GROMACS .gro file of C-alpha atoms in nm:
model
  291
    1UNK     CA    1  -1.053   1.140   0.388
    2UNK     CA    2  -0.841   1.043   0.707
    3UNK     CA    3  -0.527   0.952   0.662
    4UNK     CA    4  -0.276   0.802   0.968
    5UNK     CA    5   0.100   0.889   0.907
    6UNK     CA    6   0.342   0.683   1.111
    7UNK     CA    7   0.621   0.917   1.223
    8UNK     CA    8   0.940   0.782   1.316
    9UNK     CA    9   1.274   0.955   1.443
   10UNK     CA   10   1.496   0.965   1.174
   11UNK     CA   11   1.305   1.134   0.878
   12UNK     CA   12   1.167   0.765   0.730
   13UNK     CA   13   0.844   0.933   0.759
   14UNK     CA   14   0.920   1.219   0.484
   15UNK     CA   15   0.911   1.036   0.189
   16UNK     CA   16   0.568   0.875   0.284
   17UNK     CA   17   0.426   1.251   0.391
   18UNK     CA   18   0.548   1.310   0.030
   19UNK     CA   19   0.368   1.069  -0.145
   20UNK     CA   20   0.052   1.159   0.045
   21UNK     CA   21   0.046   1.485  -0.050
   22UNK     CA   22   0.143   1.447  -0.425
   23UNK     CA   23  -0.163   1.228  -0.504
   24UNK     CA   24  -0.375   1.470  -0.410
   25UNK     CA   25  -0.686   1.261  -0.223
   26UNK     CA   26  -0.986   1.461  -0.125
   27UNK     CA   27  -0.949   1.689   0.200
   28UNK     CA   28  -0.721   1.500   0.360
   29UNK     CA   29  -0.703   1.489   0.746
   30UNK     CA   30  -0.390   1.338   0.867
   31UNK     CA   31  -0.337   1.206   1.205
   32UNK     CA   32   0.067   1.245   1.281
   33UNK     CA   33   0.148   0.954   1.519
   34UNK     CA   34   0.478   0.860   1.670
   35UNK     CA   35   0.499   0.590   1.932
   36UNK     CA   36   0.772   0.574   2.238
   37UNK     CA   37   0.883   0.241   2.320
   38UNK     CA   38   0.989   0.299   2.677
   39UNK     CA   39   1.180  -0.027   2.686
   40UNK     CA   40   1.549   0.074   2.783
   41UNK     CA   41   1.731  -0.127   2.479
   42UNK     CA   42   2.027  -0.303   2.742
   43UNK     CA   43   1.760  -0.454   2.920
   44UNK     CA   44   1.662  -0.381   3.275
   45UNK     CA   45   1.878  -0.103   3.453
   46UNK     CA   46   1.813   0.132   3.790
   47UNK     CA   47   1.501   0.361   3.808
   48UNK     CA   48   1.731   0.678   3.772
   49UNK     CA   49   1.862   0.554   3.447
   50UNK     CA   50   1.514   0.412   3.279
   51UNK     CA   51   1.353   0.788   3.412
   52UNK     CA   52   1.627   0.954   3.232
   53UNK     CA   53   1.602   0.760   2.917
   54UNK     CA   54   1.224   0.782   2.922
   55UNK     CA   55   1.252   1.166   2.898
   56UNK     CA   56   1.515   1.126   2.623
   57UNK     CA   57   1.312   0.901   2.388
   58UNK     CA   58   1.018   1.107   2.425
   59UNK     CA   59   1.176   1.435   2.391
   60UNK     CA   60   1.306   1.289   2.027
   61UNK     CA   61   0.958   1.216   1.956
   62UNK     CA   62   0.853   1.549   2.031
   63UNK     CA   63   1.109   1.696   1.815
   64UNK     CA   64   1.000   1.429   1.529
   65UNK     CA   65   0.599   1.523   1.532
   66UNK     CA   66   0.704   1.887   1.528
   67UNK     CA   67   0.949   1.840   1.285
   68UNK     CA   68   0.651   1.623   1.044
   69UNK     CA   69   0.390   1.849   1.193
   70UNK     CA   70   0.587   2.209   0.998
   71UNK     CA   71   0.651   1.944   0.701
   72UNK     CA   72   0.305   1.838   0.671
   73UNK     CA   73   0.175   2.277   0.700
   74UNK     CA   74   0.419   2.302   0.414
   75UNK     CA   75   0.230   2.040   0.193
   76UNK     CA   76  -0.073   2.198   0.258
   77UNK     CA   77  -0.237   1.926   0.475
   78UNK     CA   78  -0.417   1.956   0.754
   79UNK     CA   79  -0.230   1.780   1.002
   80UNK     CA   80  -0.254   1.705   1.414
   81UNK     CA   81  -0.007   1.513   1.596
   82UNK     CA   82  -0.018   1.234   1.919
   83UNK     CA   83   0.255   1.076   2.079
   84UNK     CA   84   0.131   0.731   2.219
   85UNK     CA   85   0.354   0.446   2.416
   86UNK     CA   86   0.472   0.095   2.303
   87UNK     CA   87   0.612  -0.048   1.984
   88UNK     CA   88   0.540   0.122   1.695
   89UNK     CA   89   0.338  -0.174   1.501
   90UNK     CA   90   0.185  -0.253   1.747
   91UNK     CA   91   0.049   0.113   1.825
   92UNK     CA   92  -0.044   0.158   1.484
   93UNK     CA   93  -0.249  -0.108   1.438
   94UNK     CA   94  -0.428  -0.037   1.795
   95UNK     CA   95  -0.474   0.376   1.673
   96UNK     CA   96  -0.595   0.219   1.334
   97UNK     CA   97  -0.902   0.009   1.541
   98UNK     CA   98  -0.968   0.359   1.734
   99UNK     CA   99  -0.961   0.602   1.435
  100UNK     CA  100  -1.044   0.345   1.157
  101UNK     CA  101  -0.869   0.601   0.884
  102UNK     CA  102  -0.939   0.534   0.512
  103UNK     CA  103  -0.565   0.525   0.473
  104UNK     CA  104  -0.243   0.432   0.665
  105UNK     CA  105   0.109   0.582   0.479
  106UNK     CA  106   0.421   0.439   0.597
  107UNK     CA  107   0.770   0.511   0.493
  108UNK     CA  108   0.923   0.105   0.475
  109UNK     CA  109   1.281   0.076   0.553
  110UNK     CA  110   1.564  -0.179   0.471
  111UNK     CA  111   1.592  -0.459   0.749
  112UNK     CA  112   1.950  -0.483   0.691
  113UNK     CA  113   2.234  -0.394   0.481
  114UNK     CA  114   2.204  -0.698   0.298
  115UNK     CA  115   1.885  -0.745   0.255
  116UNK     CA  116   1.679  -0.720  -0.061
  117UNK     CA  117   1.353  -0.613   0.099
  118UNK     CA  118   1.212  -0.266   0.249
  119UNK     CA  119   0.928  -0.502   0.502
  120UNK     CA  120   1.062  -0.387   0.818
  121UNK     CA  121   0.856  -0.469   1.130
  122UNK     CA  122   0.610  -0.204   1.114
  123UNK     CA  123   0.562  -0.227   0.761
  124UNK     CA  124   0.518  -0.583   0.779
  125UNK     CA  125   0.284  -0.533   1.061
  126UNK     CA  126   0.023  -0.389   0.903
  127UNK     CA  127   0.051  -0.503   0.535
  128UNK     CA  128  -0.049  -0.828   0.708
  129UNK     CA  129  -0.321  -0.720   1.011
  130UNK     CA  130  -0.418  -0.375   0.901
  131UNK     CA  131  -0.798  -0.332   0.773
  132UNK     CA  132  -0.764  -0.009   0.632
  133UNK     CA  133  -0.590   0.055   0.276
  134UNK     CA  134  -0.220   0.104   0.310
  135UNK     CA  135   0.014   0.372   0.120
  136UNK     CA  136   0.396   0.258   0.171
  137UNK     CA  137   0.676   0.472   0.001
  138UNK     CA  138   1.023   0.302   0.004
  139UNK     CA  139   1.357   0.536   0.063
  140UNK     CA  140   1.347   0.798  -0.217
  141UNK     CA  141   1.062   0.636  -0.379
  142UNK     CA  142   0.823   0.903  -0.241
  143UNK     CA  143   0.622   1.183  -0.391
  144UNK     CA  144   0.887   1.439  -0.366
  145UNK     CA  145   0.890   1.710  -0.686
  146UNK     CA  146   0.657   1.538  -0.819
  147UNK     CA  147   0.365   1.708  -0.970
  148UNK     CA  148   0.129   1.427  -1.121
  149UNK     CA  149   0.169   1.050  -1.138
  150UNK     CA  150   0.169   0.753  -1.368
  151UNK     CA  151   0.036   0.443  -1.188
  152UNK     CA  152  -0.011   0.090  -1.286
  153UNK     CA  153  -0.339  -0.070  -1.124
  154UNK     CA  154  -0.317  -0.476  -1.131
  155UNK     CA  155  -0.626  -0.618  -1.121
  156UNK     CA  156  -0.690  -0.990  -1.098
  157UNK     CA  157  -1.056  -1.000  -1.163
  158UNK     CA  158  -1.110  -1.204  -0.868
  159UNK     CA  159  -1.428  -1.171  -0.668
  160UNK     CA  160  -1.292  -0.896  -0.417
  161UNK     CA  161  -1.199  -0.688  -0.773
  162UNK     CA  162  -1.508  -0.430  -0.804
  163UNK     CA  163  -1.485  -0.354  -0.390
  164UNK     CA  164  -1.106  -0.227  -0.453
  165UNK     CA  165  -1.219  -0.054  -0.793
  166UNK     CA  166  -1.520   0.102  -0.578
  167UNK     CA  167  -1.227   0.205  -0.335
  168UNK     CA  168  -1.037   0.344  -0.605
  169UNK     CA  169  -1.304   0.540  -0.697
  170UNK     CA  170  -1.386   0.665  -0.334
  171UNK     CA  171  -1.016   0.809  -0.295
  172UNK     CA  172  -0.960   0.941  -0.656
  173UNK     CA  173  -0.653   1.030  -0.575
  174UNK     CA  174  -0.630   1.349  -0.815
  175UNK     CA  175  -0.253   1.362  -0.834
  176UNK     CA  176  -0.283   1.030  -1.104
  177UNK     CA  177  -0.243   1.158  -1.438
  178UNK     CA  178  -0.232   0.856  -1.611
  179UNK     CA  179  -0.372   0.502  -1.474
  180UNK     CA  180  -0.262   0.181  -1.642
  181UNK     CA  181  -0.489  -0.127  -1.580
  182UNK     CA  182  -0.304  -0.413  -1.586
  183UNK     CA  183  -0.420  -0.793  -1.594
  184UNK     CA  184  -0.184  -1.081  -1.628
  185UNK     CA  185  -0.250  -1.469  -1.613
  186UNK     CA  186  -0.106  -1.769  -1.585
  187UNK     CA  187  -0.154  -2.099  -1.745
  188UNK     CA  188  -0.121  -2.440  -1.538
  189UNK     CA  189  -0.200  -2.773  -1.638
  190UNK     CA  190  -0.531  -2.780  -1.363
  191UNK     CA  191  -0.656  -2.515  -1.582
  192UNK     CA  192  -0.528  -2.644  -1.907
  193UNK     CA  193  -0.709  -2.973  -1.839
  194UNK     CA  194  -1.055  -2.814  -1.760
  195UNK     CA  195  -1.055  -2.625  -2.035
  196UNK     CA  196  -0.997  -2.929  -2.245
  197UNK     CA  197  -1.286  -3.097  -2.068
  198UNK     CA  198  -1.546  -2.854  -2.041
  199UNK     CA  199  -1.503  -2.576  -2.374
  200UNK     CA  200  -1.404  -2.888  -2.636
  201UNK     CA  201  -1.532  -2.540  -2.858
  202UNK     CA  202  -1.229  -2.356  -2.772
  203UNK     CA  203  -1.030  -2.698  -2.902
  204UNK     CA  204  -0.813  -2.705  -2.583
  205UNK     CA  205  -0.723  -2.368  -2.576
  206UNK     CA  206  -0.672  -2.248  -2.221
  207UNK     CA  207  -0.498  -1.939  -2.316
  208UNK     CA  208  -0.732  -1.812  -2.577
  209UNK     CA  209  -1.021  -1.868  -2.312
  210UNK     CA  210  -0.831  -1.683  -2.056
  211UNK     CA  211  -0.736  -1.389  -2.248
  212UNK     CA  212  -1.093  -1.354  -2.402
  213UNK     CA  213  -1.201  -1.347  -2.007
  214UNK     CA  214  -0.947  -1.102  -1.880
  215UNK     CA  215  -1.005  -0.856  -2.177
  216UNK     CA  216  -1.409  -0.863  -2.141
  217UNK     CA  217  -1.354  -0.802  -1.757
  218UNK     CA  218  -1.099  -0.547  -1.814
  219UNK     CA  219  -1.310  -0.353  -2.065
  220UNK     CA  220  -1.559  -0.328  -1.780
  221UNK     CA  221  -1.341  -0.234  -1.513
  222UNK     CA  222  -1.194   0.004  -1.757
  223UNK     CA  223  -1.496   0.171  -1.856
  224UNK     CA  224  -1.579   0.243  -1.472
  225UNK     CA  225  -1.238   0.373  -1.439
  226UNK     CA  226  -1.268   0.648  -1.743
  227UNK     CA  227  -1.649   0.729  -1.618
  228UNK     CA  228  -1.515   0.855  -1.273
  229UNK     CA  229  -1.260   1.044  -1.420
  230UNK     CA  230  -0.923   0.867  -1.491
  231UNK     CA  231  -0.779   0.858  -1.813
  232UNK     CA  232  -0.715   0.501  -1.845
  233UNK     CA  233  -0.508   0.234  -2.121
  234UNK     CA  234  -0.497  -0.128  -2.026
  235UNK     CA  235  -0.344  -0.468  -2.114
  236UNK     CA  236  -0.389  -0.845  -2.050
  237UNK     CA  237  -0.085  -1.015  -2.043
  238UNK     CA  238  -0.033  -1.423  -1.974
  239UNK     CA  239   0.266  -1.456  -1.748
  240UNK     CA  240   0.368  -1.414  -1.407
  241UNK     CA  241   0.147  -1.179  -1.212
  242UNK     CA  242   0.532  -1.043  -1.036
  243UNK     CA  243   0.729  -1.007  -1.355
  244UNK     CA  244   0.422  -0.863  -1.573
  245UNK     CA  245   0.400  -0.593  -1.247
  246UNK     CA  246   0.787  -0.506  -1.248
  247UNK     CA  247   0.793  -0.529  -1.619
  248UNK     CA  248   0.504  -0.260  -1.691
  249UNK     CA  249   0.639  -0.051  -1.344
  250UNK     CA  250   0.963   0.062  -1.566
  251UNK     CA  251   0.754   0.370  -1.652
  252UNK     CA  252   0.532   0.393  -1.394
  253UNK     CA  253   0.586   0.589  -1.055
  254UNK     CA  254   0.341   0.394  -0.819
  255UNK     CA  255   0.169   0.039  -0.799
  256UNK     CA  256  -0.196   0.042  -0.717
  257UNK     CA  257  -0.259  -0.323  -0.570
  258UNK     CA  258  -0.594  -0.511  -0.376
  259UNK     CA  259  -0.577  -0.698  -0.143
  260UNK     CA  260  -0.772  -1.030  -0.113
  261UNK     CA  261  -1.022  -1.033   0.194
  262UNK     CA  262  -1.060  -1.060   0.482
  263UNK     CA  263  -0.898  -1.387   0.688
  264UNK     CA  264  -1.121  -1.413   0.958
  265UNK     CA  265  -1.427  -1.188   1.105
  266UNK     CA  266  -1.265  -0.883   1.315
  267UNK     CA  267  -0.934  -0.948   1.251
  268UNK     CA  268  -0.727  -0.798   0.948
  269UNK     CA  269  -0.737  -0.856   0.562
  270UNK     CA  270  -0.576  -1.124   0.436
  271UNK     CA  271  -0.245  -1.004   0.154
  272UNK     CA  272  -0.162  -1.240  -0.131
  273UNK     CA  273   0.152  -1.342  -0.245
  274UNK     CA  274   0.185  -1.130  -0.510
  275UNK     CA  275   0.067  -0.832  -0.254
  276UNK     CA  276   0.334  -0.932  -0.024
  277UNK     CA  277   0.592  -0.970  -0.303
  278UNK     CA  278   0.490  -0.592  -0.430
  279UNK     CA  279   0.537  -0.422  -0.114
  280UNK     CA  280   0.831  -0.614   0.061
  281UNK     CA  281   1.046  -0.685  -0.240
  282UNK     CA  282   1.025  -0.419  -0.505
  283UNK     CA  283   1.183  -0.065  -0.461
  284UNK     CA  284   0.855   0.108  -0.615
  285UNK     CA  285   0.590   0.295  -0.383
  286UNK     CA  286   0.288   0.068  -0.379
  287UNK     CA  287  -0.063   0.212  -0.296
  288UNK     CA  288  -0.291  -0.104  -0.167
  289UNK     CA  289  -0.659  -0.101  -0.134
  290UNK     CA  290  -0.869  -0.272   0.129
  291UNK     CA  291  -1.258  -0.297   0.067
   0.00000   0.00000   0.00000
């Protein structure tokens, strides 16, 4: 499995290096990559000064990929660095089109000291036009002492659903003790009224129809899960996809989301709402699969 690590200067990195080695995916071959943004942050200045700075900012980096390179030999991964030049979104998503890894980790930081959500730039950057699957730890939130994982997997039984299970199954990340597959739906009146239309057997009743649905897909995807190897509970629940996540998260340690396509041909996959919500709002790491 390769795995690209986006290393930054100030240790953001560590918690996602962390997580990456905790769960435990197969053989894991981890490209370290820090980017240099040569831009001198005043604006423009005289040669001797932008020169100067240049050999400051990437001397840092050096010290950073070392620094992640010793931490990464101390997980036990097998690790090589590269130091590339420009802003660091826009580097990663150019070294994820070269190197197309099976997984990007990320540590996401706060955009302000006010501000409610971890989707800094980078983060942001490729939660919206990265193709590969994405592993994003959040401050503390990463893998750090510990030894195996509760996760909650929310599933929405749309028609992308058995590509992210199949992805799932591809990384079995071993480091998952305990997977919880979680569906939750949501009544409106679009759906009420069809169901009164169409299944007059049902007698009107959306919700019984849905939850019949959602547990008869579930049980499948279920039964997929447990035959590759994960020991595996479940529930349907009607109510907000968000608050059903953050709800059944209070005993979980990471959030295994899908994504939902891609947007157009060549360009990145396309992240739902409730995608977006999970990894820029919510303090929990979130693991999200692209197929």
């Amino acid at each position: 499995m390769k795995a690209l690590v986006g290393i930054d200067t100030h240790g953001a990195y560590l918690p996602a290096l962390d997580l990456l080695a905790a769960l435990k995916f197969n053989k894991p071959v981890v490209t370290l990559l820090h980017a240099v943004d040569l831009n001198y942050p005043l604006g423009p200045t005289d040669p001797h000064t932008e020169a100067e700075f240049s050999k400051v900012v990437q001397n840092l980096g050096l010290s950073a990929l070392d620094r992640a390179a010793d931490e990464a030999c101390g997980k036990g991964l097998r690790a090589r660095t590269k130091m590339v030049f420009g802003r660091a979104a826009d580097c990663m998503i150019q070294e994820e089109k070269a190197e197309q890894p099976d997984l990007i980790a990320i540590g996401a930081t706060h955009c302000g000291k006010s501000s409610k959500t971890y989707l800094d730039s980078a983060t942001s950057a490729l939660a919206l036009g990265a193709t590969s699957s994405l592993l994003v730890a959040k401050g503390d939130h990463g893998g750090k002492r510990k030894k195996t994982f509760t996760a909650v997997f929310a599933v929405d039984h749309s028609a992308h659903t058995d590509r992210v299970v199949d992805k799932l199954i591809e990384l079995k990340p071993q480091g998952i003790d305990s997977l919880h597959l979680l569906s939750a739906y949501e009544i409106d009146d679009d759906i009420a009224k069809a169901t009164r239309l169409n299944l007059p057997m049902l007698g009107g009743d959306a919700s019984r129809w849905l939850e019949d649905e959602f547990e008869k897909r579930t049980a499948i995807v279920s039964a997929r899960l447990k035959e590759a190897g994960f020991n595996v509970t479940s529930a349907v629940v009607e109510g907000e996809p968000n608050a059903a996540i953050e709800a059944h998260m209070r005993a979980a340690d990471l959030l295994i989301i899908g994504s939902v396509g891609s947007s157009t041909e060549g360009s990145g996959r396309r992240i739902g709402s409730v995608g977006l919500h999970q990894v820029g709002f919510e303090p929990y790491p979130v693991l999200m699969l692209r197929a």
